[in-house]
Amino acid sequence: MRYGIISDIHSNLEALNAVLDRIGQVDAYICLGDIVGYGANPNECCDIIRGLAADSVIGNHDAAALGTLDVSWFNRHARYAVARTSELLSDESRSYLAGMSFTSQTDKYVLAHGSLDNPPDFRYIDDPWMAQPSFKLMPRDMSACFVGHTHLAEQYVQQWGVRGADRISMSAGGRIQLREGFRYIINCGSVGQPRDGNPAAACGVFDTDAGTVEILRVDYDIAAAQKKIRDAGFPLALADRLALGF
Ligand code: ZN
């Protein structure tokens, strides 16, 4: 079974289309949340993800746009983007986002936007210490947990029975071979607003037969996405940062 893995699209339609073209034919899609927020095309992105029938979990920006998350801790630009996104969202998009859960699990993987511990708190896994609670909560026979939220393509690897974990950046893309006796928390990066220094859109392909996760970096029309963000009245900094990858 091959899964296309996408996360943190953030209403960036240009990046989403480029990533789906690159992923090509897969058996199913996984979406790790933050479909909306920051970019100019929230409804178009919701329509595509709904059409893919992706196994999706809700992100903090999705919840914020629905008005179900306190945004007082968001920075100024993010708060503005939430308000503008909320204005743009159709009833159809709202009901789709509202139907998503905080976590999802099959016999092949477990998903959360931020972390498995207290998923509604949307904690960031950005160092091995922060990965520990999620490793503890992974089912015993499960080797793969997928998260998003930090917009950093990277993996955390823990050997069974050993405390601590290794953090390995995947910002340039590459293949992860899942090894027997180890388990993995994998962030395939952000489709629509990468923050790992690489402005190319990020996504993944999880092949359960080969036991691999391929992280892909995909060039897309950044200038077109930036223009739409400016034209839609979002803060200019949200357009500028797309070219920087921060
Ligand atoms: Zn995000």
Coordinates of C-alpha atoms and ligand atoms in Angstrom, one line a residue:
M1 CA 0.0 0.0 0.0
R2 CA 1.3 3.5 -0.9
Y3 CA 0.1 6.6 0.8
G4 CA 0.7 10.2 -0.3
I5 CA 1.4 12.3 2.8
I6 CA 0.6 16.0 2.9
S7 CA 0.5 18.5 5.7
D8 CA 0.3 22.2 6.4
I9 CA -1.1 23.2 3.1
H10 CA -2.2 26.5 4.4
S11 CA -4.5 27.5 1.5
N12 CA -1.6 27.4 -0.9
L13 CA -3.2 26.0 -4.0
E14 CA -0.2 26.3 -6.3
A15 CA 1.9 24.3 -3.9
L16 CA -0.8 21.7 -3.3
N17 CA -1.3 21.1 -7.0
A18 CA 2.4 20.8 -7.6
V19 CA 2.8 18.3 -4.8
L20 CA -0.1 16.1 -6.0
D21 CA 1.3 16.0 -9.5
R22 CA 4.7 14.9 -8.1
I23 CA 3.2 12.2 -5.8
G24 CA 1.4 10.7 -8.7
Q25 CA -0.5 7.5 -8.3
V26 CA -1.0 6.2 -4.8
D27 CA -3.5 4.0 -3.1
A28 CA -4.7 6.6 -0.5
Y29 CA -3.8 10.0 1.0
I30 CA -3.0 11.1 4.5
C31 CA -3.5 14.8 5.4
L32 CA -2.0 16.0 8.7
G33 CA -4.0 19.2 9.1
D34 CA -3.7 22.9 8.6
I35 CA -5.4 22.8 5.3
V36 CA -6.2 26.5 5.7
G37 CA -4.7 29.6 7.1
Y38 CA -2.0 32.0 5.7
G39 CA -2.8 31.5 2.0
A40 CA -5.5 32.8 -0.5
N41 CA -7.3 29.6 -1.5
P42 CA -8.8 27.9 1.6
N43 CA -12.0 26.6 -0.1
E44 CA -10.1 25.2 -3.2
C45 CA -7.7 23.4 -0.9
C46 CA -10.6 22.0 1.2
D47 CA -12.4 20.8 -1.9
I48 CA -9.3 19.0 -3.2
I49 CA -8.5 17.2 0.1
R50 CA -12.2 16.2 0.5
G51 CA -12.1 14.9 -3.0
L52 CA -9.1 12.8 -2.3
A53 CA -11.0 11.3 0.7
A54 CA -7.8 11.7 2.6
D55 CA -7.5 10.3 6.2
S56 CA -7.2 13.7 7.8
V57 CA -6.7 15.1 11.2
I58 CA -7.5 18.7 12.2
G59 CA -4.8 21.3 12.6
N60 CA -4.7 24.4 14.9
H61 CA -5.3 26.8 11.9
D62 CA -8.3 24.7 10.8
A63 CA -9.7 24.9 14.3
A64 CA -8.9 28.6 14.6
A65 CA -10.7 29.4 11.4
L66 CA -13.8 27.5 12.7
G67 CA -13.6 29.6 15.9
T68 CA -13.0 26.5 18.2
L69 CA -9.5 27.4 19.2
D70 CA -8.2 30.3 21.4
V71 CA -5.9 32.3 19.1
S72 CA -4.6 34.7 21.7
W73 CA -1.2 32.9 21.6
F74 CA -1.0 33.2 17.8
N75 CA 1.4 35.9 16.5
R76 CA -0.1 39.1 14.9
H77 CA 0.1 37.9 11.3
A78 CA -1.3 34.5 12.2
R79 CA -4.3 36.1 14.0
Y80 CA -5.0 38.3 11.1
A81 CA -4.8 35.3 8.7
V82 CA -7.3 33.4 10.9
A83 CA -9.8 36.2 10.7
R84 CA -9.4 36.7 6.9
T85 CA -9.6 32.9 6.3
S86 CA -12.7 32.7 8.4
E87 CA -14.3 35.4 6.2
L88 CA -13.4 33.4 3.1
L89 CA -14.5 29.9 4.2
S90 CA -17.6 28.5 2.6
D91 CA -20.2 26.6 4.6
E92 CA -19.1 23.4 2.8
S93 CA -15.5 23.9 3.8
R94 CA -16.5 24.7 7.4
S95 CA -18.5 21.5 7.8
Y96 CA -15.6 19.5 6.2
L97 CA -13.1 20.9 8.7
A98 CA -15.5 20.5 11.6
G99 CA -15.8 16.8 10.8
M100 CA -12.1 16.0 11.3
S101 CA -10.8 14.4 14.4
F102 CA -7.6 15.2 16.4
T103 CA -6.0 11.8 15.8
S104 CA -6.4 8.8 13.5
Q105 CA -5.0 5.3 13.6
T106 CA -4.9 2.2 11.4
D107 CA -2.8 -1.0 11.7
K108 CA -0.1 0.8 9.6
Y109 CA 0.2 4.3 11.2
V110 CA -1.0 6.8 13.8
L111 CA -1.5 10.5 13.0
A112 CA -1.8 13.8 14.9
H113 CA -1.2 17.3 13.7
G114 CA 1.1 18.3 16.6
S115 CA 1.7 15.4 18.9
L116 CA -0.1 12.3 20.4
D117 CA -0.1 13.7 23.9
N118 CA -3.1 16.0 24.4
P119 CA -3.7 16.5 20.7
P120 CA -6.1 19.4 21.2
D121 CA -3.2 21.4 22.7
F122 CA -1.3 21.2 19.4
R123 CA 2.2 20.7 21.0
Y124 CA 5.2 21.1 18.8
I125 CA 7.6 18.1 18.3
D126 CA 10.8 20.1 17.5
D127 CA 13.4 18.2 19.6
P128 CA 13.9 14.6 20.9
W129 CA 12.6 15.6 24.3
M130 CA 9.3 16.8 22.9
A131 CA 9.0 13.5 21.0
Q132 CA 9.1 11.4 24.1
P133 CA 5.4 11.6 25.1
S134 CA 4.3 10.6 21.6
F135 CA 6.7 7.7 21.5
K136 CA 5.2 6.5 24.8
L137 CA 1.7 6.7 23.4
M138 CA 2.4 4.9 20.2
P139 CA 0.8 1.4 20.2
R140 CA 3.4 -1.3 21.0
D141 CA 3.4 -2.9 17.5
M142 CA 3.3 0.4 15.6
S143 CA 6.5 1.7 13.9
A144 CA 5.2 4.9 12.2
C145 CA 3.7 8.0 13.6
F146 CA 3.2 11.0 11.3
V147 CA 2.8 14.6 12.4
G148 CA 3.0 18.1 11.0
H149 CA 2.7 21.5 12.7
T150 CA 6.4 22.5 12.8
H151 CA 6.7 22.9 9.0
L152 CA 10.1 21.1 9.3
A153 CA 10.8 17.9 7.3
E154 CA 12.5 15.6 9.8
Q155 CA 12.4 12.3 11.6
Y156 CA 12.7 11.1 15.2
V157 CA 14.0 7.6 15.6
Q158 CA 13.8 5.5 18.8
Q159 CA 15.1 2.0 19.3
W160 CA 12.7 -0.3 21.2
G161 CA 13.5 -0.3 24.9
V162 CA 15.9 2.6 24.7
R163 CA 15.1 6.0 26.1
G164 CA 15.9 9.1 24.0
A165 CA 15.7 9.5 20.3
D166 CA 17.7 10.7 17.3
R167 CA 16.5 13.7 15.3
I168 CA 17.4 13.7 11.7
S169 CA 16.6 16.6 9.3
M170 CA 15.0 15.7 6.0
S171 CA 15.0 19.3 4.7
A172 CA 16.7 18.2 1.5
G173 CA 14.4 15.3 1.0
G174 CA 15.4 11.6 0.9
R175 CA 14.4 8.1 1.8
I176 CA 13.7 6.8 5.3
Q177 CA 14.0 3.0 5.6
L178 CA 11.9 1.8 8.6
R179 CA 14.1 -0.7 10.4
E180 CA 13.0 -3.6 12.6
G181 CA 13.3 -2.8 16.3
F182 CA 13.0 0.9 15.8
R183 CA 10.0 3.3 15.7
Y184 CA 9.7 6.6 13.9
I185 CA 7.9 9.9 14.3
I186 CA 8.0 11.5 10.9
N187 CA 7.2 15.0 9.7
C188 CA 7.1 15.1 5.9
G189 CA 7.2 18.9 6.1
S190 CA 4.8 21.6 4.9
V191 CA 3.2 21.7 1.5
G192 CA 2.3 25.4 1.6
Q193 CA 4.6 27.2 4.0
P194 CA 8.0 25.4 4.5
R195 CA 10.1 26.7 7.4
D196 CA 13.1 24.5 7.2
G197 CA 15.1 26.8 5.0
N198 CA 14.0 25.1 1.8
P199 CA 11.2 27.0 0.1
A200 CA 10.2 24.0 -2.1
A201 CA 6.9 22.4 -1.1
A202 CA 7.3 19.2 1.0
C203 CA 5.4 16.0 1.0
G204 CA 5.9 12.3 1.5
V205 CA 5.1 8.8 0.1
F206 CA 4.8 6.0 2.7
D207 CA 5.2 2.5 1.1
T208 CA 4.1 -0.1 3.6
D209 CA 5.4 -3.0 1.5
A210 CA 8.9 -1.6 1.1
G211 CA 8.9 -0.1 4.6
T212 CA 10.0 3.2 3.3
V213 CA 9.0 6.9 3.6
E214 CA 10.2 9.1 0.8
I215 CA 10.4 12.8 1.6
L216 CA 9.9 14.9 -1.6
R217 CA 10.7 18.5 -2.2
V218 CA 8.8 20.0 -5.1
D219 CA 9.3 23.4 -6.9
Y220 CA 6.1 25.3 -7.5
D221 CA 5.1 28.8 -8.7
I222 CA 5.9 30.7 -5.5
A223 CA 5.4 34.1 -7.3
A224 CA 1.8 33.2 -8.2
A225 CA 0.9 32.1 -4.6
Q226 CA 2.5 35.3 -3.3
K227 CA 0.5 37.5 -5.6
K228 CA -2.7 35.9 -4.5
I229 CA -1.9 36.4 -0.9
R230 CA -1.2 40.1 -1.4
D231 CA -4.3 40.5 -3.6
A232 CA -6.5 38.8 -1.0
G233 CA -5.5 41.4 1.6
F234 CA -3.3 39.1 3.8
P235 CA -0.2 40.6 5.5
L236 CA 2.7 41.0 3.0
A237 CA 5.0 39.1 5.3
L238 CA 3.0 36.0 4.7
A239 CA 3.8 36.3 0.9
D240 CA 7.4 37.2 1.4
R241 CA 8.2 34.2 3.7
L242 CA 7.2 31.7 1.0
A243 CA 10.3 32.6 -1.0
L244 CA 12.6 32.3 2.0
G245 CA 11.4 29.0 3.4
F246 CA 11.2 30.4 6.9
Ligands
ZN1 ZN 0.8 24.8 10.0

